Coordinates of C-alpha atoms and ligand atoms in Angstrom, one line a residue:
M1 CA -0.5 -19.4 -31.9
T2 CA 2.3 -17.2 -30.7
Q3 CA 1.6 -13.5 -30.3
T4 CA 4.6 -11.1 -30.5
L5 CA 4.7 -8.1 -28.2
D6 CA 7.3 -5.7 -26.6
I7 CA 6.4 -6.3 -23.0
V8 CA 4.2 -8.8 -21.1
V9 CA 3.0 -7.6 -17.7
V10 CA 1.8 -10.4 -15.5
G11 CA -0.7 -9.3 -12.8
A12 CA -3.3 -6.6 -13.4
G13 CA -3.7 -5.4 -9.9
M14 CA -3.5 -1.6 -9.3
V15 CA 0.3 -1.6 -10.0
G16 CA 0.3 -3.8 -13.1
A17 CA -2.7 -2.1 -14.7
A18 CA -1.0 1.3 -14.1
L19 CA 2.2 0.2 -15.8
A20 CA 0.4 -1.3 -18.8
T21 CA -1.4 2.0 -19.3
G22 CA 1.8 4.0 -19.1
L23 CA 3.6 1.6 -21.5
G24 CA 0.7 1.7 -23.9
Q25 CA 0.8 5.5 -23.9
A26 CA 4.5 5.3 -24.9
G27 CA 3.4 3.3 -27.9
L28 CA 4.7 -0.1 -26.7
R29 CA 2.9 -3.3 -27.5
V30 CA 1.9 -4.8 -24.2
A31 CA -0.1 -7.8 -23.0
L32 CA -1.6 -7.5 -19.5
V33 CA -2.4 -10.9 -18.1
D34 CA -4.3 -11.6 -14.9
R35 CA -5.8 -14.9 -13.6
A36 CA -8.8 -13.0 -12.2
P37 CA -11.7 -11.9 -14.3
A38 CA -11.8 -8.2 -15.5
P39 CA -13.1 -6.0 -12.8
E40 CA -16.6 -4.6 -13.2
A41 CA -18.1 -1.2 -12.3
D42 CA -19.6 -1.5 -8.8
T43 CA -22.6 0.5 -7.8
R44 CA -23.1 -1.0 -4.3
R45 CA -23.4 1.5 -1.5
E46 CA -21.3 -0.7 0.8
P47 CA -17.5 -0.1 0.4
D48 CA -15.0 -2.7 -0.7
L49 CA -13.3 -4.2 2.4
R50 CA -9.9 -3.4 0.9
V51 CA -9.1 0.3 0.8
S52 CA -5.9 2.3 0.3
A53 CA -4.7 5.7 1.4
L54 CA -3.4 7.1 -1.9
S55 CA -0.8 9.8 -1.4
V56 CA -0.8 13.1 -3.2
G57 CA 2.3 11.7 -5.2
S58 CA 0.1 8.8 -6.3
E59 CA -2.7 11.1 -7.2
Q60 CA -0.4 13.2 -9.4
Y61 CA 0.9 10.1 -11.1
L62 CA -2.7 8.7 -11.7
R63 CA -3.7 12.1 -13.1
R64 CA -0.8 12.0 -15.6
L65 CA -2.0 8.5 -16.7
G66 CA -5.5 9.8 -17.1
A67 CA -6.9 7.4 -14.5
W68 CA -7.8 9.8 -11.7
S69 CA -11.0 11.1 -13.4
G70 CA -12.2 7.4 -13.5
I71 CA -11.7 7.2 -9.8
E72 CA -13.5 10.6 -9.2
Q73 CA -16.4 9.4 -11.3
Q74 CA -16.8 6.5 -8.9
R75 CA -15.9 7.6 -5.3
L76 CA -13.1 8.7 -3.2
T77 CA -12.7 10.5 0.2
P78 CA -10.1 13.2 0.8
Y79 CA -8.5 13.5 4.2
R80 CA -7.2 16.9 5.3
R81 CA -5.8 16.0 8.7
L82 CA -3.9 13.0 10.0
S83 CA -3.6 12.4 13.7
V84 CA -1.3 10.0 15.6
W85 CA -1.1 9.4 19.3
D86 CA 0.0 7.0 22.0
Q87 CA -3.0 5.5 23.8
T88 CA -0.9 3.4 26.3
A89 CA -1.9 4.1 30.0
S90 CA 0.8 6.3 31.5
P91 CA 1.4 8.5 34.5
L92 CA -0.1 11.3 32.4
S93 CA -3.5 9.5 32.2
A94 CA -3.5 9.2 36.0
L95 CA -3.2 13.0 36.1
G96 CA -6.2 13.2 33.8
R97 CA -4.1 14.6 30.9
T98 CA -4.6 13.4 27.4
P99 CA -1.4 11.9 25.8
P100 CA 0.5 14.0 23.3
R101 CA -0.9 13.9 19.9
T102 CA 0.6 14.9 16.6
T103 CA -1.7 16.2 13.9
F104 CA -0.5 16.8 10.4
S105 CA -2.7 19.2 8.5
A106 CA -3.1 20.1 4.9
A107 CA -3.8 23.7 5.7
E108 CA -0.4 24.0 7.5
L109 CA 1.3 22.8 4.3
G110 CA -0.8 25.1 2.1
A111 CA -2.4 22.1 0.4
S112 CA -6.0 21.2 -0.1
H113 CA -5.6 17.7 1.2
L114 CA -3.0 15.2 2.5
G115 CA -4.3 12.2 0.4
H116 CA -7.4 10.2 -0.4
I117 CA -8.9 7.0 0.9
V118 CA -10.0 5.0 -2.1
E119 CA -11.5 1.5 -2.3
N120 CA -9.1 -0.9 -4.1
R121 CA -11.8 -2.1 -6.6
V122 CA -12.4 1.6 -7.6
T123 CA -8.8 2.2 -8.4
Q124 CA -8.4 -1.1 -10.2
Y125 CA -11.5 -0.6 -12.3
A126 CA -10.4 2.9 -13.3
L127 CA -6.9 1.6 -14.3
W128 CA -8.3 -1.3 -16.3
Q129 CA -10.4 1.2 -18.2
T130 CA -7.3 3.3 -19.0
A131 CA -5.3 0.2 -20.0
A132 CA -8.2 -1.0 -22.2
G133 CA -8.3 2.5 -23.8
Q134 CA -4.7 2.0 -25.3
D135 CA -4.7 0.5 -28.8
S136 CA -1.4 -1.2 -28.2
V137 CA -2.5 -3.0 -24.9
T138 CA -4.0 -6.5 -25.1
L139 CA -5.9 -7.5 -21.9
I140 CA -5.8 -11.2 -21.1
P141 CA -8.1 -11.8 -18.1
E142 CA -8.7 -15.3 -16.5
D143 CA -5.3 -16.7 -17.6
A144 CA -2.1 -17.3 -15.6
I145 CA 1.5 -17.6 -16.3
V146 CA 2.8 -21.2 -16.0
A147 CA 6.2 -21.1 -17.7
M148 CA 8.8 -18.8 -19.1
T149 CA 11.7 -19.6 -21.5
E150 CA 14.4 -17.0 -22.0
A151 CA 16.6 -16.8 -25.1
T152 CA 19.3 -14.3 -26.0
D153 CA 17.0 -11.7 -27.6
Q154 CA 13.5 -12.6 -26.3
V155 CA 11.5 -14.5 -23.8
E156 CA 8.5 -16.7 -24.4
V157 CA 5.7 -16.7 -21.8
I158 CA 3.3 -19.7 -21.7
L159 CA -0.1 -19.2 -20.2
E160 CA -2.4 -21.8 -18.6
S161 CA -4.7 -21.6 -21.6
G162 CA -1.8 -22.7 -23.8
K163 CA -1.4 -19.2 -25.3
R164 CA 2.2 -18.3 -26.1
L165 CA 3.5 -14.7 -25.9
N166 CA 6.9 -13.6 -27.2
C167 CA 8.4 -10.4 -25.9
Q168 CA 11.6 -8.5 -25.0
L169 CA 10.7 -8.1 -21.3
V170 CA 8.4 -9.7 -18.7
V171 CA 7.2 -7.7 -15.8
G172 CA 6.2 -9.5 -12.6
A173 CA 3.4 -7.4 -11.1
D174 CA 1.7 -10.5 -9.7
G175 CA 1.8 -9.6 -6.0
G176 CA 3.4 -11.0 -2.9
N177 CA 3.4 -14.7 -4.0
S178 CA 4.7 -13.8 -7.4
R179 CA 5.0 -16.7 -9.8
V180 CA 7.1 -14.6 -12.1
R181 CA 9.6 -14.1 -9.3
E182 CA 9.7 -17.8 -8.6
L183 CA 10.1 -18.7 -12.3
A184 CA 13.0 -16.2 -12.6
G185 CA 14.7 -17.8 -9.6
I186 CA 14.8 -14.5 -7.7
G187 CA 15.1 -15.0 -3.9
I188 CA 13.3 -13.1 -1.2
S189 CA 13.8 -12.4 2.5
R190 CA 10.6 -12.6 4.4
D191 CA 9.8 -11.8 8.0
Q192 CA 6.3 -12.3 9.4
Y193 CA 5.2 -9.8 12.1
Q194 CA 3.7 -11.0 15.4
Q195 CA 0.7 -8.8 14.8
Q196 CA -2.1 -9.3 12.2
A197 CA -4.5 -6.7 10.9
L198 CA -8.3 -7.0 11.2
V199 CA -10.0 -4.7 8.6
A200 CA -13.7 -3.8 9.0
S201 CA -16.1 -1.7 6.9
V202 CA -18.4 0.1 9.3
R203 CA -21.2 2.7 9.1
Y204 CA -21.3 5.4 11.7
T205 CA -23.7 8.3 12.7
G206 CA -22.7 11.7 11.3
P207 CA -21.2 13.4 8.2
V208 CA -18.1 12.2 6.4
Q209 CA -15.0 13.1 8.4
D210 CA -12.0 14.8 6.9
I211 CA -9.5 13.2 9.3
T212 CA -7.7 9.8 9.4
W213 CA -6.2 8.8 12.7
Q214 CA -4.1 6.1 14.3
A215 CA -3.9 5.5 18.1
F216 CA -1.1 3.3 19.2
Y217 CA -1.7 0.6 21.9
P218 CA 1.1 -1.8 23.1
S219 CA -0.8 -4.6 21.3
G220 CA -0.8 -2.6 18.0
P221 CA -2.4 0.4 16.5
R222 CA -6.1 1.0 15.9
A223 CA -7.0 3.2 12.9
F224 CA -9.9 5.1 11.4
L225 CA -10.0 5.8 7.6
P226 CA -13.0 7.9 6.5
L227 CA -15.1 6.8 3.5
H228 CA -18.2 8.1 1.6
G229 CA -21.5 9.4 3.1
D230 CA -24.7 7.3 3.0
G231 CA -27.7 9.6 3.9
P232 CA -27.3 11.0 7.5
E233 CA -24.6 8.3 8.1
S234 CA -21.2 7.6 6.7
W235 CA -18.8 4.7 6.0
A236 CA -15.4 4.1 7.4
S237 CA -12.7 1.5 7.3
L238 CA -11.3 0.5 10.7
V239 CA -8.0 -1.4 11.2
W240 CA -7.2 -3.2 14.4
Y241 CA -3.7 -4.6 14.7
D242 CA -3.3 -7.3 17.4
D243 CA -2.3 -10.8 18.3
P244 CA -3.9 -13.3 15.8
A245 CA -5.8 -15.1 18.7
V246 CA -7.4 -11.9 19.7
L247 CA -8.5 -11.1 16.2
A248 CA -9.8 -14.6 15.6
E249 CA -12.1 -14.2 18.6
L250 CA -13.2 -10.8 17.4
K251 CA -14.0 -12.1 13.9
A252 CA -16.2 -14.9 15.4
L253 CA -18.4 -12.4 17.3
P254 CA -22.0 -11.7 16.0
E255 CA -22.3 -8.3 14.3
D256 CA -23.8 -6.4 17.3
Q257 CA -21.3 -7.7 19.8
F258 CA -18.4 -7.0 17.4
L259 CA -19.5 -3.4 17.0
A260 CA -19.9 -3.0 20.7
R261 CA -16.4 -4.4 21.3
V262 CA -14.9 -2.1 18.7
Q263 CA -16.7 0.9 20.1
Q264 CA -15.4 0.2 23.6
A265 CA -11.8 -0.7 22.5
F266 CA -11.2 2.2 20.1
P267 CA -10.5 5.7 21.3
A268 CA -13.3 8.1 22.1
D269 CA -12.7 9.8 18.8
L270 CA -14.6 7.0 17.0
P271 CA -18.2 8.1 16.2
P272 CA -21.1 5.9 17.2
L273 CA -21.1 2.7 14.9
T274 CA -24.4 1.5 13.4
A275 CA -23.6 -1.3 11.0
L276 CA -20.9 -3.7 9.7
A277 CA -20.5 -4.4 6.0
G278 CA -17.6 -6.8 6.2
R279 CA -14.5 -7.8 8.2
A280 CA -11.4 -9.9 7.4
S281 CA -7.9 -10.3 8.9
F282 CA -4.6 -10.3 7.1
A283 CA -1.2 -11.7 8.1
I284 CA 1.4 -9.0 7.8
A285 CA 4.8 -9.6 6.6
R286 CA 7.8 -7.7 5.4
Q287 CA 9.2 -9.2 2.2
H288 CA 11.9 -8.0 -0.1
A289 CA 13.2 -9.5 -3.3
S290 CA 17.0 -10.0 -3.3
Q291 CA 17.1 -8.3 -6.7
Y292 CA 14.4 -6.6 -8.9
V293 CA 15.9 -7.7 -12.1
S294 CA 17.1 -11.0 -13.6
G295 CA 17.9 -11.3 -17.4
R296 CA 14.7 -10.3 -19.2
V297 CA 12.5 -10.2 -16.1
V298 CA 11.8 -7.3 -13.8
L299 CA 9.6 -7.0 -10.6
V300 CA 7.3 -4.2 -9.5
G301 CA 4.9 -3.5 -6.6
D302 CA 4.3 -6.3 -4.1
A303 CA 6.1 -8.8 -6.2
A304 CA 9.3 -6.9 -5.4
H305 CA 8.4 -5.7 -1.8
T306 CA 5.7 -6.1 0.8
I307 CA 5.8 -3.7 3.7
N308 CA 3.9 -3.4 7.0
P309 CA 0.6 -1.6 6.1
L310 CA 0.9 0.5 9.2
A311 CA 1.3 3.8 7.3
G312 CA -0.5 2.7 4.2
Q313 CA 2.4 3.0 1.8
G314 CA 2.4 -0.4 -0.2
V315 CA 0.6 0.6 -3.4
N316 CA 2.1 4.1 -3.3
L317 CA 5.6 2.6 -3.5
G318 CA 4.3 0.3 -6.3
F319 CA 3.2 3.4 -8.3
Q320 CA 6.6 4.9 -7.8
D321 CA 8.2 1.7 -9.2
V322 CA 6.1 1.7 -12.3
E323 CA 6.5 5.4 -13.0
C324 CA 10.3 4.9 -12.9
L325 CA 10.2 1.8 -15.1
Q326 CA 7.9 3.3 -17.7
G327 CA 10.2 6.3 -18.0
L328 CA 13.2 4.1 -18.6
M329 CA 11.2 2.0 -21.2
R330 CA 10.2 5.2 -23.0
E331 CA 13.9 6.3 -23.2
A332 CA 14.9 2.8 -24.4
R333 CA 12.3 2.9 -27.2
R334 CA 13.3 6.4 -28.2
A335 CA 17.0 5.3 -28.4
G336 CA 16.0 2.1 -30.3
D337 CA 17.5 0.0 -27.6
D338 CA 16.6 -3.5 -26.5
L339 CA 13.9 -3.0 -23.7
A340 CA 15.8 -5.4 -21.5
A341 CA 19.2 -3.7 -21.9
P342 CA 21.0 -4.4 -18.6
H343 CA 22.0 -0.8 -17.9
R344 CA 18.4 0.4 -18.0
L345 CA 17.1 -2.4 -15.8
Q346 CA 20.0 -1.9 -13.4
S347 CA 19.1 1.8 -13.3
Y348 CA 15.5 0.9 -12.3
Q349 CA 16.8 -1.4 -9.5
D350 CA 19.3 1.2 -8.3
Q351 CA 16.6 3.9 -8.1
R352 CA 13.8 1.8 -6.5
R353 CA 15.4 -0.8 -4.2
P354 CA 17.1 1.6 -1.8
A355 CA 14.0 3.9 -1.7
N356 CA 11.7 0.9 -0.9
R357 CA 14.1 -0.4 1.7
R358 CA 14.1 3.1 3.4
M359 CA 10.3 3.0 3.7
M360 CA 10.4 -0.6 5.1
L361 CA 12.9 0.5 7.8
T362 CA 10.7 3.5 8.7
M363 CA 7.7 1.2 9.2
D364 CA 9.8 -1.2 11.3
A365 CA 11.0 1.7 13.5
F366 CA 7.4 2.7 14.1
Y367 CA 6.3 -0.9 14.8
Y368 CA 9.2 -1.3 17.3
L369 CA 8.7 2.0 19.0
F370 CA 5.0 1.7 19.5
S371 CA 4.6 -2.0 20.1
N372 CA 6.9 -1.8 23.1
R373 CA 5.9 -1.5 26.8
L374 CA 9.4 -0.5 28.0
P375 CA 9.0 2.7 30.1
P376 CA 12.0 4.6 28.4
L377 CA 10.5 3.9 25.0
H378 CA 7.1 5.0 26.2
L379 CA 8.6 8.2 27.5
A380 CA 10.6 8.7 24.3
R381 CA 7.6 8.3 22.0
N382 CA 5.4 10.6 24.1
L383 CA 8.2 13.2 24.1
G384 CA 8.7 12.7 20.4
L385 CA 5.0 13.2 19.6
G386 CA 4.8 16.2 21.9
L387 CA 7.9 17.7 20.3
A388 CA 6.7 16.9 16.7
Q389 CA 3.5 18.8 17.5
R390 CA 5.5 21.9 18.6
L391 CA 7.9 21.8 15.6
P392 CA 5.9 22.5 12.5
F393 CA 9.0 22.4 10.2
A394 CA 9.9 18.8 11.2
R395 CA 6.3 17.7 11.2
N396 CA 5.8 19.1 7.7
Q397 CA 8.9 17.4 6.4
V398 CA 7.5 14.0 7.7
A399 CA 4.2 14.9 6.1
R400 CA 5.7 15.6 2.7
Y401 CA 7.6 12.2 2.8
A402 CA 4.4 10.4 3.7
M403 CA 2.5 12.3 1.0
G404 CA 5.0 10.9 -1.6
L405 CA 6.2 14.5 -2.4
A406 CA 9.7 14.1 -0.8
P407 CA 11.8 11.1 -1.9
E408 CA 14.2 11.1 1.1
T409 CA 13.5 10.1 4.7
P410 CA 13.6 13.3 6.8
P411 CA 17.1 13.6 8.5
G412 CA 15.8 13.3 12.1
L413 CA 13.8 10.2 11.3
A414 CA 16.8 8.7 9.4
G415 CA 19.0 9.1 12.5
L416 CA 16.4 7.4 14.7
L417 CA 16.1 4.5 12.3
S418 CA 19.8 3.8 12.3
R419 CA 19.7 3.5 16.2
L420 CA 16.7 1.3 16.7
P421 CA 17.0 -2.5 17.0
R422 CA 15.1 -4.8 14.6
P423 CA 11.5 -5.6 15.7
G424 CA 10.4 -9.1 16.8
F425 CA 9.2 -11.4 14.0
I426 CA 7.6 -14.8 14.4
K427 CA 9.0 -16.3 11.2
S428 CA 11.9 -15.4 9.0
Q429 CA 12.9 -17.1 5.8
K430 CA 15.3 -16.5 2.9
G431 CA 14.4 -17.7 -0.6
S432 CA 16.6 -19.1 -3.4
Ligands
FAD501 C1 -4.6 -4.7 5.5 C2 -3.9 -4.0 4.4 C3 -4.0 -2.6 4.3 C4 -3.3 -1.9 3.3 N1 -3.5 -0.5 3.2 C5 -2.8 0.2 2.3 C6 -2.9 1.6 2.2 O1 -3.7 2.2 2.9 N2 -2.1 2.2 1.2 C7 -1.3 1.5 0.4 O2 -0.6 2.2 -0.4 N3 -1.1 0.2 0.5 C8 -1.9 -0.5 1.4 N4 -1.7 -1.9 1.5 C9 -0.8 -2.5 0.5 C10 -1.5 -2.7 -0.9 O3 -2.7 -3.3 -0.7 C11 -0.6 -3.5 -1.8 O4 0.7 -2.9 -1.7 C12 -1.1 -3.5 -3.2 O5 -2.3 -4.0 -3.3 C13 -0.1 -4.2 -4.1 O6 -0.6 -4.1 -5.4 P1 0.0 -5.0 -6.6 O7 -0.7 -4.6 -7.8 O8 1.5 -5.0 -6.6 O9 -0.3 -6.5 -6.1 P2 -1.7 -7.2 -5.9 O10 -2.8 -6.3 -5.5 O11 -1.5 -8.4 -5.1 O12 -2.1 -7.7 -7.4 C14 -1.5 -8.8 -8.0 C15 -2.4 -9.3 -9.2 O13 -1.7 -10.4 -9.9 C16 -2.6 -11.4 -10.2 N5 -1.9 -12.7 -10.2 C17 -1.3 -13.3 -9.2 N6 -0.6 -14.4 -9.6 C18 -0.8 -14.5 -11.0 C19 -0.4 -15.4 -12.0 N7 0.3 -16.5 -11.7 N8 -0.7 -15.2 -13.3 C20 -1.5 -14.1 -13.6 N9 -1.9 -13.2 -12.6 C21 -1.6 -13.4 -11.4 C22 -3.7 -11.3 -9.1 O14 -4.9 -11.8 -9.5 C23 -3.7 -9.8 -8.8 O15 -4.7 -9.2 -9.6 C24 -2.4 -2.6 2.4 C25 -2.3 -4.0 2.6 C26 -3.0 -4.7 3.6 C27 -2.8 -6.2 3.7

């Protein structure tokens, strides 16, 4: 039997589930399809291995959707300070001086916090609940898109189960290996970074910290993201970027040896570690769809763009995509227009593609600047960090961009980006 809807959203990750909620609230009839089972409430004390730094901009969006309270009812950890420094050995270390460090602080911005670290399963569960709460949203878990046929005024989606869905618009929110993108014949450019990221959930002695930090080594950054408390101890997510061979060796170590290696390799700021709940490594790639729109198909989130997770911006950009798209769909419905009217979809692409590209280039600039052993670059980044610490105005502009509160790259940063060469990648590929 064929079901008729306004929009089919394929992929109910954090981005797709947010979009379905927003479209449902606008009165649109939506099907939200995911090949995974519906997420369940999780009461385990150990954190999910996958966590995201959600910006204040994302928090505001999720509050407007009504999903933030669902996150608060589970758990989240605010961070009020963010510190970045260069840990490369330098003439300064020989003099016993600590390398320059830039610390962004909520207090300096007159804000209560800079963002929150939230486990992905917490955000996804809260968003599934808000999507399920909309009368006009049909959730279809454990099913996947296999084919799509476009006609002049509609598109038919065929699912693995044999279900058929007719709609005006299909949204690909199905992640980096998007099947919707492939079925629509949209090409991508993909560059795989030389580094991979090892993520570990660890417990440490002491209260929950209100700081997230990232120390840059020539082999890649090492980062600390605070999570919830657990009695006299607390949880954190650690990220170690390095050569894949180094990470493979680390992953194979028994728990006690792994913790000892991390303790010794991370900066002294890392509190004493007591337990490991999980670890996994991820290949990191930069990927950008050549277009976000084709006929009656539109891409959002990682299906459209995957960026270096260095500054934790991926899902934050995805939320900006869907807020933009849901606004345009609301206008289209009000005007009685076809939801796939080319001028509206083009407007979405024109607003989101350049903004996402700017953030990708910013991440590349950091990757290049900090993964480099060249002495002039070493000096430049230390001077830059020292200067940033002494210039609160510039520092606050960067903080507002990272918090998702300022859409444009700060001018100084934009100038730097235009002058830096492209970083080294191990594999590059262009799709159809
Ligand atoms: C190590 C690491 C750390 C990160 N840290 C951060 C961070 O701190 N902050 C941040 O903002 N971002 C971070 N990111 C990026 C962030 O995780 C992603 O940008 C985000 O998860 C993308 O969400 P999405 O909903 O677009 O895609 P996904 O999360 O990939 O969801 C896609 C969904 O589509 C479904 N699906 C796939 N194919 C099909 C199909 N054929 N049919 C039906 N359903 C399908 C999948 O089951 C899945 O549920 C990090 C990424 C990595 C790798």
